[in-house]
Short mmCIF file of C-alpha atoms and ligand atoms in Angstrom, two decimals:
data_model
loop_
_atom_site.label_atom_id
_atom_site.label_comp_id
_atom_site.label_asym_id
_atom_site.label_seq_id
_atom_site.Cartn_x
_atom_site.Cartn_y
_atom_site.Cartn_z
CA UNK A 222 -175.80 -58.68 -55.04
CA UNK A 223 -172.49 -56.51 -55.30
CA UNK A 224 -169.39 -57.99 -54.02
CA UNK A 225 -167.47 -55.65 -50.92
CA UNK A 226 -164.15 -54.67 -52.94
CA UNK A 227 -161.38 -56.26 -51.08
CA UNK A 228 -159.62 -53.97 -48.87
CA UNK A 229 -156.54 -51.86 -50.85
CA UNK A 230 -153.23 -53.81 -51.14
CA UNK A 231 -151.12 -54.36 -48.47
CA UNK A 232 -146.69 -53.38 -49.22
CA UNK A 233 -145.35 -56.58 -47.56
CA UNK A 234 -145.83 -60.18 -48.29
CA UNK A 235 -145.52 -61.86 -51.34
CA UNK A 236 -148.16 -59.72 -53.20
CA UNK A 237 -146.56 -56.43 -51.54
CA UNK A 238 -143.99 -55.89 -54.67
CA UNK A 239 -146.58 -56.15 -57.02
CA UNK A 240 -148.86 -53.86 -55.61
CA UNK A 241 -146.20 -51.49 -55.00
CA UNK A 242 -144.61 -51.61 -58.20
CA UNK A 243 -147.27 -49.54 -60.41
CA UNK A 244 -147.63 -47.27 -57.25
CA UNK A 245 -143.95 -46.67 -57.12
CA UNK A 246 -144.05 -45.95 -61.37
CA UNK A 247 -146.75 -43.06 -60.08
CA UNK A 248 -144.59 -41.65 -57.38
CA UNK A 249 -141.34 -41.47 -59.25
CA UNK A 250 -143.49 -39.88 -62.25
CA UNK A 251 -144.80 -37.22 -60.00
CA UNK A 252 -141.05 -36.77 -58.69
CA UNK A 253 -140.15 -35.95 -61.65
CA UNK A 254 -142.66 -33.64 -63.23
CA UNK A 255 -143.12 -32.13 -59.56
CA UNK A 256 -139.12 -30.92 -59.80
CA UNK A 257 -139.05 -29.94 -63.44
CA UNK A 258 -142.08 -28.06 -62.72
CA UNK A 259 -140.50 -26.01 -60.03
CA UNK A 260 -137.26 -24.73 -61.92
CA UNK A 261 -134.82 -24.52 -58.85
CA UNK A 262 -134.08 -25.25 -55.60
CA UNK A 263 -137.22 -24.39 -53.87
CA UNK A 264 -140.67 -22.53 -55.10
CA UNK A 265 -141.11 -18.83 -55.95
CA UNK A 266 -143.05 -16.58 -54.15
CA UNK A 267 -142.89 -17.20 -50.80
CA UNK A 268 -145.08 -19.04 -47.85
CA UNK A 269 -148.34 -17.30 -48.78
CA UNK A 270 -147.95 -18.35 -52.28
CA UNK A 271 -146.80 -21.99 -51.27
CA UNK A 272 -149.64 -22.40 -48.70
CA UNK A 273 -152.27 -21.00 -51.44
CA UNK A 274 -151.05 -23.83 -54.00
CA UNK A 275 -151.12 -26.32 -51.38
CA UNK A 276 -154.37 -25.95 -50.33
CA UNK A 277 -155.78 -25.04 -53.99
CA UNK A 278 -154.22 -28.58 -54.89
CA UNK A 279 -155.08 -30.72 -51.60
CA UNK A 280 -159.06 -29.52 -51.46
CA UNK A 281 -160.30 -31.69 -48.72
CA UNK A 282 -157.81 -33.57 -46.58
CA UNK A 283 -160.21 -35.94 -45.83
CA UNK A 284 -163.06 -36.40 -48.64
CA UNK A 285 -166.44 -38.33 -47.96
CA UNK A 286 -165.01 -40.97 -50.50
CA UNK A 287 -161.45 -41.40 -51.29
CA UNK A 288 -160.33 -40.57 -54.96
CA UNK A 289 -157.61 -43.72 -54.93
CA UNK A 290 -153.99 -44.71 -54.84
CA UNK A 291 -153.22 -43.59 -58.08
CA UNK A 292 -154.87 -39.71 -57.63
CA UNK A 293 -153.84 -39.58 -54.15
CA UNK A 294 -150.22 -40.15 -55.07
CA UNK A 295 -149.55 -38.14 -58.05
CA UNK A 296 -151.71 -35.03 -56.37
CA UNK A 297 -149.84 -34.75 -52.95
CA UNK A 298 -146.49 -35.97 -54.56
CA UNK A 299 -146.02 -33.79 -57.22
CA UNK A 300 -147.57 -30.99 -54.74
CA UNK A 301 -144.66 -31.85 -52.39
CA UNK A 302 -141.86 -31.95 -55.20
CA UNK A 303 -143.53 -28.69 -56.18
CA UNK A 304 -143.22 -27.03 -53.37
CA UNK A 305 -139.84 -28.64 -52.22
CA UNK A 306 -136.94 -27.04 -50.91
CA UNK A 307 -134.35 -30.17 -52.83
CA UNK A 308 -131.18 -30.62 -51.17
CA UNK A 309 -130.53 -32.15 -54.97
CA UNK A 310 -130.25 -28.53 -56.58
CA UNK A 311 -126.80 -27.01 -55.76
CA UNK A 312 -128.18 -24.25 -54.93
CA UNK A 313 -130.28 -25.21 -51.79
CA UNK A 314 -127.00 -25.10 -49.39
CA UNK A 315 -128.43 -23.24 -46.36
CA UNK A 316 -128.36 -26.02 -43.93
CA UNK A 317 -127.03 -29.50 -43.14
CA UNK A 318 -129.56 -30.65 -45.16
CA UNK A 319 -128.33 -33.36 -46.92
CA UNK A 320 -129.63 -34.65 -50.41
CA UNK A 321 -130.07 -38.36 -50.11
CA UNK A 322 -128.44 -40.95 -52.19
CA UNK A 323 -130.77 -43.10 -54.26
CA UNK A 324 -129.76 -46.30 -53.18
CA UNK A 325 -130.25 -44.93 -49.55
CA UNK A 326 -134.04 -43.83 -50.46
CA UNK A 327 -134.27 -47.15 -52.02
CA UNK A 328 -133.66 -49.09 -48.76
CA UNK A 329 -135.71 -47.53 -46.86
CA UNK A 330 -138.88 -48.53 -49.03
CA UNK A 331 -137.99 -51.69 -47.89
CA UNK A 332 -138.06 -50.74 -44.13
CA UNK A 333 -141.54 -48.97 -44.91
CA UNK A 334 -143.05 -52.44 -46.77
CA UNK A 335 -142.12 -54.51 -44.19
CA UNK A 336 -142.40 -51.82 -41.07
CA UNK A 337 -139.78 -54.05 -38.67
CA UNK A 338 -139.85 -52.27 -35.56
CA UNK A 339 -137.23 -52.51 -33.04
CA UNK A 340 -138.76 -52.48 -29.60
CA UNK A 341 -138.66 -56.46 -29.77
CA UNK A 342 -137.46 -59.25 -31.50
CA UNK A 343 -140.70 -60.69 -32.72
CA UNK A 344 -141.11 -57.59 -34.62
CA UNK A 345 -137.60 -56.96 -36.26
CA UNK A 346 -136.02 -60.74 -36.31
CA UNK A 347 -133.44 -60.02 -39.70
CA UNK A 348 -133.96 -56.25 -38.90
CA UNK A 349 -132.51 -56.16 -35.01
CA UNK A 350 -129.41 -58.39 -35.92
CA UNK A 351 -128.37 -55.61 -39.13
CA UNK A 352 -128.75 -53.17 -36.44
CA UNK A 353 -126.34 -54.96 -34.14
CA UNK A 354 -124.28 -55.36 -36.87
CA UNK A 355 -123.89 -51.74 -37.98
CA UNK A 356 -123.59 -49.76 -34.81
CA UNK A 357 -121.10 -52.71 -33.25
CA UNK A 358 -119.14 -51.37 -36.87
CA UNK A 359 -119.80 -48.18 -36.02
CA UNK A 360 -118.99 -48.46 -32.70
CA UNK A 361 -115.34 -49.94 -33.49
CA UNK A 362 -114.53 -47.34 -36.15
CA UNK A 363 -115.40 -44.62 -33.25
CA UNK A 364 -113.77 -46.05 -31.05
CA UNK A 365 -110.66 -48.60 -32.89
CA UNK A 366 -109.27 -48.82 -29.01
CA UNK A 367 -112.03 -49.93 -26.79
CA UNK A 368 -112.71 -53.81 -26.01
CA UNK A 369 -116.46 -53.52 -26.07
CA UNK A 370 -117.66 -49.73 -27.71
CA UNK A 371 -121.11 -49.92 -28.24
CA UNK A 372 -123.86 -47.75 -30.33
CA UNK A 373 -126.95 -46.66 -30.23
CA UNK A 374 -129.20 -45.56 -33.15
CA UNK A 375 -131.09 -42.76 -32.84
CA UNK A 376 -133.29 -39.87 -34.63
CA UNK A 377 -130.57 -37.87 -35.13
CA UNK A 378 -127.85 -35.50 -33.14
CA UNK A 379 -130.57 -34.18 -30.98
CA UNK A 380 -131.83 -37.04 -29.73
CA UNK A 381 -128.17 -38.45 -29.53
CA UNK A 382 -126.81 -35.56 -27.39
CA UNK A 383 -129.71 -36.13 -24.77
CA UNK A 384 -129.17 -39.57 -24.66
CA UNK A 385 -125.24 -38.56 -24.06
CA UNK A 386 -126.40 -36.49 -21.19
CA UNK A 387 -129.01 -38.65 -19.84
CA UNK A 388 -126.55 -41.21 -19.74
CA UNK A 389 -123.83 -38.90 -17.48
CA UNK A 390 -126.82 -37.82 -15.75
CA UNK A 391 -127.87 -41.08 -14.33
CA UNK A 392 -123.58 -41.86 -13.78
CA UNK A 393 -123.05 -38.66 -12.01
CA UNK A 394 -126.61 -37.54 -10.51
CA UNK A 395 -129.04 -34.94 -10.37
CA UNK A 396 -126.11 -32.51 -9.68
CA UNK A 397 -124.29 -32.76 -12.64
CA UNK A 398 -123.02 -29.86 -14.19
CA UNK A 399 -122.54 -29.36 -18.09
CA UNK A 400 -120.09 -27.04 -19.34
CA UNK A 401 -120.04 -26.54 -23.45
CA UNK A 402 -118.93 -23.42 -26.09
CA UNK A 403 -121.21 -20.81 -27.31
CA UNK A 404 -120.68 -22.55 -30.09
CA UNK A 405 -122.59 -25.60 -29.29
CA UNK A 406 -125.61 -26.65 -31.25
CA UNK A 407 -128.52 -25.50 -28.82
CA UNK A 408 -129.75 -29.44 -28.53
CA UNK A 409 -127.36 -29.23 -25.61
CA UNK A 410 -129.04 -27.06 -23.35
CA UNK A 411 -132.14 -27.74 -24.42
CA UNK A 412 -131.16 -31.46 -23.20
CA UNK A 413 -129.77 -30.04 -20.17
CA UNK A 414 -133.46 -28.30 -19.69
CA UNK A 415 -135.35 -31.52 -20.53
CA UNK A 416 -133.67 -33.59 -17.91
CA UNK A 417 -133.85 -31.00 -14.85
CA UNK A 418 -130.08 -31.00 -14.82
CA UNK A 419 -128.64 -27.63 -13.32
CA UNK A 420 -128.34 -24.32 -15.84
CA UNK A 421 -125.66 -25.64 -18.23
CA UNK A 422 -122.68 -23.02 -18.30
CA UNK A 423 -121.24 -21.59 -21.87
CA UNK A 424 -117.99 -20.45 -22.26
CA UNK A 425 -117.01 -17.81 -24.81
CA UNK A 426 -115.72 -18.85 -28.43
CA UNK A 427 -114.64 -15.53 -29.77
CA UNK A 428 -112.79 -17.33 -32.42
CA UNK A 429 -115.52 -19.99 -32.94
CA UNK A 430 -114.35 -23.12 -30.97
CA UNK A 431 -113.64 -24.19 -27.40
CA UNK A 432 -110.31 -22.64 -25.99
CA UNK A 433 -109.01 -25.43 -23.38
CA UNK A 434 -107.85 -22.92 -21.71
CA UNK A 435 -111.15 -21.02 -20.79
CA UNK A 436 -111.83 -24.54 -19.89
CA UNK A 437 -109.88 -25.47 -17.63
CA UNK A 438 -110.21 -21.99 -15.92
CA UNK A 439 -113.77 -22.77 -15.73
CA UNK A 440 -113.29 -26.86 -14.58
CA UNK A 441 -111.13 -25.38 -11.51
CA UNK A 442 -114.08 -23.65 -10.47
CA UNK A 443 -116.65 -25.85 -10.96
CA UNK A 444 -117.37 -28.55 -7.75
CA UNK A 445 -118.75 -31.86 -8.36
CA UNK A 446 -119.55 -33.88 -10.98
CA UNK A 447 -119.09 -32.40 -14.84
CA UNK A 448 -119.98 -33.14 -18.62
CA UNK A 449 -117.89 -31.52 -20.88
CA UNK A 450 -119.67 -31.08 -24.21
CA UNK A 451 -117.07 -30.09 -27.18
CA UNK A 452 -118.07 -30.58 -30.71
CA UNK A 453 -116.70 -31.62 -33.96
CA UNK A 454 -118.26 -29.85 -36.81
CA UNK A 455 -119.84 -26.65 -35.20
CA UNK A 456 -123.69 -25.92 -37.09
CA UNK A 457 -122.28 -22.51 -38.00
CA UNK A 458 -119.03 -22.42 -39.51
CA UNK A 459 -118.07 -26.41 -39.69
CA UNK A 460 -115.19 -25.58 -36.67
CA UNK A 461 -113.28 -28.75 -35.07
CA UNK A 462 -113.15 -27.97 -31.14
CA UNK A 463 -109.44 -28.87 -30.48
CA UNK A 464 -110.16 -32.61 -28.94
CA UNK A 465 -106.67 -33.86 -27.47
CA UNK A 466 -106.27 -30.18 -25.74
CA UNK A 467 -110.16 -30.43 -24.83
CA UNK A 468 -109.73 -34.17 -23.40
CA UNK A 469 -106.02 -33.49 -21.30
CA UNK A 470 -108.25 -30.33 -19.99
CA UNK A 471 -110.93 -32.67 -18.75
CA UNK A 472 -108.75 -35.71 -17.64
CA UNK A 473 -107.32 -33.59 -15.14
CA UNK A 474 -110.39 -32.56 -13.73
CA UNK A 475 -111.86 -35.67 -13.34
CA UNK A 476 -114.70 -34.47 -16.18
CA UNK A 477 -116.62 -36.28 -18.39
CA UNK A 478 -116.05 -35.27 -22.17
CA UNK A 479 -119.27 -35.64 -24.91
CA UNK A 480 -118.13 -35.21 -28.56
CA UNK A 481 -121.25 -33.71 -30.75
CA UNK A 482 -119.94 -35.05 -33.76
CA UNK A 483 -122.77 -34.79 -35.47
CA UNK A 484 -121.73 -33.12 -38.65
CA UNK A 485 -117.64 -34.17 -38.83
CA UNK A 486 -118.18 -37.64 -37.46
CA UNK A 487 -118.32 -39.19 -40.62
CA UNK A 488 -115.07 -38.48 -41.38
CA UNK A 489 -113.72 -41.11 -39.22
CA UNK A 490 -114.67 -43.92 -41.33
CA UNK A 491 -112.42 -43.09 -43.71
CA UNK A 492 -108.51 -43.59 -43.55
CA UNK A 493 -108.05 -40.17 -45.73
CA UNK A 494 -109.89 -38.18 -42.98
CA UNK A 495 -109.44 -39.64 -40.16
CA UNK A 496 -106.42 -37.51 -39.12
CA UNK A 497 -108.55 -34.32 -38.95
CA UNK A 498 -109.95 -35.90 -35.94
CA UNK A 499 -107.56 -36.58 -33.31
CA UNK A 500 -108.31 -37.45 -29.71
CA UNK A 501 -112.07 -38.01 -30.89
CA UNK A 502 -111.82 -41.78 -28.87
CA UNK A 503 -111.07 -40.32 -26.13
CA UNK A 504 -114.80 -38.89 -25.44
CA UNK A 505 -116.51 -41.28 -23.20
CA UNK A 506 -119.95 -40.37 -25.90
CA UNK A 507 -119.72 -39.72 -29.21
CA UNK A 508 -122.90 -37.73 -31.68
CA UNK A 509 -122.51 -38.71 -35.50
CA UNK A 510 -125.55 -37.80 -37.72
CA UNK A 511 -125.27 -39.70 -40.92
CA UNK A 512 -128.16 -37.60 -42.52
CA UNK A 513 -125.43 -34.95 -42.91
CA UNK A 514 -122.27 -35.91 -44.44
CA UNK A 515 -123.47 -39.65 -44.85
CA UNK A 516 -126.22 -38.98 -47.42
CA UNK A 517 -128.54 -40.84 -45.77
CA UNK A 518 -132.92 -39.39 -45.65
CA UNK A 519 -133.70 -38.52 -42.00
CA UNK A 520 -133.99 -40.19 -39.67
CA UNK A 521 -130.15 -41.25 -39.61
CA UNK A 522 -128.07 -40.87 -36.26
CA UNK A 523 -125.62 -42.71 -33.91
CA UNK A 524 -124.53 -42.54 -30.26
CA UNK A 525 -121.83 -44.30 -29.33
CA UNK A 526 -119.77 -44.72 -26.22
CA UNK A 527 -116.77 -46.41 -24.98
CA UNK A 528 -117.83 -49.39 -23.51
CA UNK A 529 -121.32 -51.18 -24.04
CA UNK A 530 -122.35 -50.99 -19.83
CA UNK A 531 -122.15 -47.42 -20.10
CA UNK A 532 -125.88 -48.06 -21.57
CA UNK A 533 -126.83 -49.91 -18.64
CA UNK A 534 -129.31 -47.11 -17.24
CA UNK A 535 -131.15 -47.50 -20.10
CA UNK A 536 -132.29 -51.05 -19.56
CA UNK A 537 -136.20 -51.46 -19.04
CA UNK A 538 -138.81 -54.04 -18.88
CA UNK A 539 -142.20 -54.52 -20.20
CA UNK A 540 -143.66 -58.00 -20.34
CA UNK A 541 -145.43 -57.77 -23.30
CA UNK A 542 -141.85 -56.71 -25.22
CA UNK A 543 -139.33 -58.19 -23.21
CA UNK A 544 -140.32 -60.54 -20.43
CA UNK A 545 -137.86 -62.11 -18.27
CA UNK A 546 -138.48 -65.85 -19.28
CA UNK A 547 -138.37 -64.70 -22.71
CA UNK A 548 -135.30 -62.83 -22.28
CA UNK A 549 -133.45 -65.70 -20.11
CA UNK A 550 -134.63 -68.43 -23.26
CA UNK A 551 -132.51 -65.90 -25.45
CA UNK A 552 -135.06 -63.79 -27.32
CA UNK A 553 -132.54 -60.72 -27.95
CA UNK A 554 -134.06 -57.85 -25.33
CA UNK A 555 -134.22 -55.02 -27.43
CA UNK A 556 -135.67 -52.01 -25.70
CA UNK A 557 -133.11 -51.04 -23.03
CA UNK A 558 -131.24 -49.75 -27.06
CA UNK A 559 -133.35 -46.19 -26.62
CA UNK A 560 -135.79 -44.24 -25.34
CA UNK A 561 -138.47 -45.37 -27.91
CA UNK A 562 -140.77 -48.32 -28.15
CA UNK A 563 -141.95 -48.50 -31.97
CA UNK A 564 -138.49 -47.40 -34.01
CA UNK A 565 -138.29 -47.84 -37.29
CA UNK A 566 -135.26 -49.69 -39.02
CA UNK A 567 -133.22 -46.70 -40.13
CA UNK A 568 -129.91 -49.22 -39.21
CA UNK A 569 -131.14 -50.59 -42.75
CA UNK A 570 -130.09 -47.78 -45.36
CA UNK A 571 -127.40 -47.03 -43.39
CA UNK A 572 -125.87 -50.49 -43.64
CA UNK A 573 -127.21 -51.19 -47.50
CA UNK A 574 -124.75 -47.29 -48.59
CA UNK A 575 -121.85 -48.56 -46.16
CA UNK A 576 -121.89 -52.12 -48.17
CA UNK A 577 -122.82 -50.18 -51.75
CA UNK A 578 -120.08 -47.20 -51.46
CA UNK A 579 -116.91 -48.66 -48.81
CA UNK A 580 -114.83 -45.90 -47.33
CA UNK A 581 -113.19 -45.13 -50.88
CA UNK A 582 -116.81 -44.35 -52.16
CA UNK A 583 -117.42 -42.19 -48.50
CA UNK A 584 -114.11 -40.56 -48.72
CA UNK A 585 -114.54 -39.81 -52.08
CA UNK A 586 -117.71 -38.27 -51.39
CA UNK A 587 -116.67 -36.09 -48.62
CA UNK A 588 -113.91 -35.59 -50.80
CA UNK A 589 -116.29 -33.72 -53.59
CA UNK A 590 -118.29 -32.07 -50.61
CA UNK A 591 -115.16 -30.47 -49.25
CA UNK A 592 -113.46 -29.40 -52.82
CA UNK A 593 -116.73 -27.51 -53.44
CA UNK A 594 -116.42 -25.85 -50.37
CA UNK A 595 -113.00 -24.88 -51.30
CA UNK A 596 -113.88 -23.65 -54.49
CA UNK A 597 -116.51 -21.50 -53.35
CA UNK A 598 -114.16 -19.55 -50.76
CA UNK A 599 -111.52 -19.27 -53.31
CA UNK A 600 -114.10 -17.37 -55.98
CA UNK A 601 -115.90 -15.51 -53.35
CA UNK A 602 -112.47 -14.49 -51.59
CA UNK A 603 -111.12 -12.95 -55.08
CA UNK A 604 -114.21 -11.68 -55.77
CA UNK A 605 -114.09 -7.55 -54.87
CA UNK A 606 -117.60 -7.60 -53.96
CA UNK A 607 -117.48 -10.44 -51.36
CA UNK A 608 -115.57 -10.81 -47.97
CA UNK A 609 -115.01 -14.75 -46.59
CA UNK A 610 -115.16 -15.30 -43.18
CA UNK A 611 -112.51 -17.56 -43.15
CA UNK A 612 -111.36 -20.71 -45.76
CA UNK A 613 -113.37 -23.37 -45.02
CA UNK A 614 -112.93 -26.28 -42.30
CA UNK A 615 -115.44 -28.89 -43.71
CA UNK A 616 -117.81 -27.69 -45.95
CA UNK A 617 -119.36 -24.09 -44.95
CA UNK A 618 -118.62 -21.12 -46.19
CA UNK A 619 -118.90 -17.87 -44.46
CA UNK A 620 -118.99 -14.93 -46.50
CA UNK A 621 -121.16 -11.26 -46.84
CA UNK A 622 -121.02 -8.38 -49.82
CA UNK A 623 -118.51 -5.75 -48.64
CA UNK A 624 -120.97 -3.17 -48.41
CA UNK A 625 -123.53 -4.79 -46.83
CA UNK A 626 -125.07 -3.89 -43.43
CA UNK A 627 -126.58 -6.70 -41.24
CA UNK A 628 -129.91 -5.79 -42.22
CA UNK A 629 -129.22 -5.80 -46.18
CA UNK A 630 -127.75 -9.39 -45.71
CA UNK A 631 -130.80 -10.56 -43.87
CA UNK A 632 -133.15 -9.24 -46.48
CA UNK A 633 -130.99 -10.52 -49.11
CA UNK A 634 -131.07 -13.88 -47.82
CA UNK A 635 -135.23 -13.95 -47.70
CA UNK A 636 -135.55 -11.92 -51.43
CA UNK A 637 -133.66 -15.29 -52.75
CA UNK A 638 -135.85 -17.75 -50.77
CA UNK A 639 -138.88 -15.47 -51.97
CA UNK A 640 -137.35 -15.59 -56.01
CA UNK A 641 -136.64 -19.46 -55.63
CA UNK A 642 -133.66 -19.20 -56.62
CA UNK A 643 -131.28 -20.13 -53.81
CA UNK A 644 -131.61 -21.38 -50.41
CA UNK A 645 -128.58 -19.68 -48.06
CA UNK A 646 -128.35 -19.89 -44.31
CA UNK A 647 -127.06 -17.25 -41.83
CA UNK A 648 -124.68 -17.51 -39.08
CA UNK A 649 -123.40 -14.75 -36.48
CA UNK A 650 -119.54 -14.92 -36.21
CA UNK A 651 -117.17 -12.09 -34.70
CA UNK A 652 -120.29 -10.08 -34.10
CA UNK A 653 -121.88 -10.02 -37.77
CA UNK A 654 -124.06 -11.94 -40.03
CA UNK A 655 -122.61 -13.44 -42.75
CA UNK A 656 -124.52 -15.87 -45.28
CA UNK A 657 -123.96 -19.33 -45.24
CA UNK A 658 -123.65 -21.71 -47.89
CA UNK A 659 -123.25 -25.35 -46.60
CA UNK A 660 -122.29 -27.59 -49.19
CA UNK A 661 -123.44 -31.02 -49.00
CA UNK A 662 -123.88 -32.19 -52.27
CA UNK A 663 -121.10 -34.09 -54.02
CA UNK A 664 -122.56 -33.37 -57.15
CA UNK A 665 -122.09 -29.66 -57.28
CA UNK A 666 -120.19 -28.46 -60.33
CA UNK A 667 -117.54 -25.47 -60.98
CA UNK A 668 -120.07 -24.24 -63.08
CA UNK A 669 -122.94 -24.22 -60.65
CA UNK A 670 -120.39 -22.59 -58.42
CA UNK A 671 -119.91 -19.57 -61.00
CA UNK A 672 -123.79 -19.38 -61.42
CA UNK A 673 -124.53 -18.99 -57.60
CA UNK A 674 -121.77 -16.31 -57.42
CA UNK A 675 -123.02 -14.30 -60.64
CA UNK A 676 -126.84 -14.50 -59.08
CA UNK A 677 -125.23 -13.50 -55.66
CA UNK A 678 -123.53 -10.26 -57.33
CA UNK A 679 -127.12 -9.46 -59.59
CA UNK A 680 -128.96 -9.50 -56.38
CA UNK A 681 -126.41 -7.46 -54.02
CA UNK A 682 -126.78 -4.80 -56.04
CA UNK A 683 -130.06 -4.23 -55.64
C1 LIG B 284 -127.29 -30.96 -36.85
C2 LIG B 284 -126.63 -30.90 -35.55
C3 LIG B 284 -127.27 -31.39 -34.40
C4 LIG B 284 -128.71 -31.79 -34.40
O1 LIG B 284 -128.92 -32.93 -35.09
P1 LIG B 284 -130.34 -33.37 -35.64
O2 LIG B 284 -129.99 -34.54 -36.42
O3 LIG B 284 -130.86 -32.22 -36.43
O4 LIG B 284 -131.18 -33.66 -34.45
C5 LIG B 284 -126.55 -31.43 -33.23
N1 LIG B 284 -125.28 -30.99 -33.19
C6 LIG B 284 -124.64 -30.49 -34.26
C7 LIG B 284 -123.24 -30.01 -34.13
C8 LIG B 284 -125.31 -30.43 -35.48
O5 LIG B 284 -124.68 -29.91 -36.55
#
């Protein structure tokens, strides 16, 4: 008679760190080979030579008979590291694409072992109480003022800024009309879109952020109720909207003000940078992403608002999750706190790199993030071969070859991702492309500086 094996090892419980441990020694192997094996920020030769390693490598997706933890693991991991575009290599900088911290990974293995989820209590005891903990922190460093600021995780900026206009929406009604920049991220309209909300209306930003003026041009001529959407950190060029001017504008319209924070908001935890974000409390909803400056693996972002009954509309019930008698005997009611029921604990990394680094480790991070940027302008703008956009604001840099048509800068952009040898973004500003490098990683050294400016001039001459 053969035994049945037992069924493979489960991540929590008391066995879970044993079983994980020689999994874990497999993964970080094949992390390792995977990224020496791929010499630079992301793989050579393009998607058809990616997809054609992939699926040389992967085979069946689902064989008759599995090959094991061990196989499994080191196949699709080192495939993935491989094939990676690494926010680790200082030259992957085309996007706010942040490369995580270690201890931040590290955390979240602990969410994935023990897979709290945060629709009710009885799933996410310890779990639901560190969330509390962190965004009523978060919350109050927002928002130092307010008696009771309250915040919300969520997915990220996205899924923030609808929540930001669902929340007007069901304030204001169906009629509500949302006024933002051209330079808004496009998770605005798109929210405006989802929610059957009226075609949002965009004002100009020749000069890349929200003139108050235009504004309040365009508040005197809009009836009923409005949700001005200004952000902090634009996706293109890292520009601050001007926030006091922005708020006065909409105070005396009687207009609601959204801050999409979601790449600058970080800043405010720290006493060093807190300045370059005046009149940011005076939003009634606030975007911060902390898988951008914040370190943190996606999924890692915040609403927050003023006042905790702002969030009222989002209360719901569902017996099985949070019935009434349950509620009333004090099991915390968790799922009026988003538009999800099964939500993983990403409150838990956050909280573990908040405790591990303080604001001198976050300043000093964003600190190292912005000095890079800095450095960057300074050698591209005395460099006769490039033009900068302008010196940076946070930590992009917008800059092109002199001669360069549109075109050329496109192409030059993909012949790099093609080479794997750098990952650059592009961004339209004053009517041209420029390429984008967004710096986000606080380990970036002058010399890796000099070496993506060298490899920029080799390959502009083309
Ligand atoms: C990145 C970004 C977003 C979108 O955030 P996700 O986390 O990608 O959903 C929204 N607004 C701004 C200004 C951003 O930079």
């Amino acid at each position: 008679m053969t035994a049945t094996p037992p069924p493979p090892p489960l991540a929590g419980g008391p066995g879970g760190a044993a079983a994980l441990r020689p999994l874990l020694a497999t993964v970080l192997t094949a992390l390792h080979d995977g990224a020496t094996h791929r010499r630079g920020p992301l793989p050579a030769g393009g998607p058809d030579a990616v997809a054609r390693h992939v699926r040389g490598v992967l085979g069946e997706v689902l064989p008759e008979h599995g090959t094991g933890a061990h196989e499994a693991l080191r196949t699709l991991v080192h495939a993935l590291t491989t094939g990676a575009a690494d926010p680790a290599d200082p030259h992957c900088l085309a996007h706010l694409h942040c490369p995580p911290l270690a201890v931040a990974a590290a955390a979240d293995l602990a969410a994935s072992a023990l897979n709290p989820s945060l629709d009710s209590w009885d799933q996410a005891p310890a779990a639901s109480e560190i969330e509390a903990a962190l965004t009523r922190t978060l919350a109050a460093e927002l928002y130092p003022a307010a008696p009771h600021p309250d915040a919300l995780v969520t997915t990220g900026g996205t899924e923030a800024n609808q929540l930001a206009l669902l929340l007007a929406r069901e304030h204001h009604g169906p009629t509500l009309t949302v006024v933002h920049g051209a330079n808004a991220h496009h998770s605005v309209p798109r929210a405006a879109w989802l929610l059957g909300l009226p075609p949002t209306r965009t004002l100009p930003t020749p000069r890349g952020t929200l003139d108050p003026a235009t504004l309040d041009e365009t508040l005197a001529r809009t009836p009923g109720p409005t949700l001005v959407t200004a952000t902090a950190g634009t996706t293109d060029a890292g520009l601050l909207d001007p926030l006091p001017a922005l708020a006065d504008t909409c105070a005396r319209h009687g207009a609601d003000l959204h801050v999409d924070a979601a790449y600058a908001g970080l800043l405010a935890l720290s006493p060093r940078h807190r300045p370059r974000l005046p009149g940011l409390d005076r939003a009634h909803s606030i975007t911060v992403d902390l898988h951008k400056l914040g370190w943190q693996p996606v999924a890692a972002g915040i609403l927050a608002v003023t006042d905790t009954t702002r969030l009222a509309p989002l209360a719901h019930q569902a017996d099985y999750l949070n019935a009434a008698d349950d509620t009333h005997a004090g099991l915390p009611d968790l799922l009026g706190r988003s538009l999800r029921t099964s939500r993983r604990p990403d409150a838990l990394k956050i909280a573990v790199t908040l405790r591990a680094l303080g604001r001198d480790g976050l300043a000093d991070l964003i600190d190292r993030t912005c000095a890079a940027a800095q450095r960057l302008a300074r050698l591209l703008r005395a460099h006769p071969r490039f033009e900068l956009h302008a010196e940076p604001t946070l930590s992009t840099v917008l800059f092109r070859p002199t001669d360069a048509r549109d075109d050329d800068l496109a192409a030059l952009r993909r012949t790099l991702l093609q080479d794997g040898r750098a990952v650059l973004g592009r961004a339209t500003a004053d009517g041209r492309l420029w390429l984008k490098a967004t710096l986000l990683n606080p380990h970036t050294t002058p010399a890796d500086l000099d070496a993506l400016v060298t490899l920029l001039e080799g390959s502009s001459h083309r």
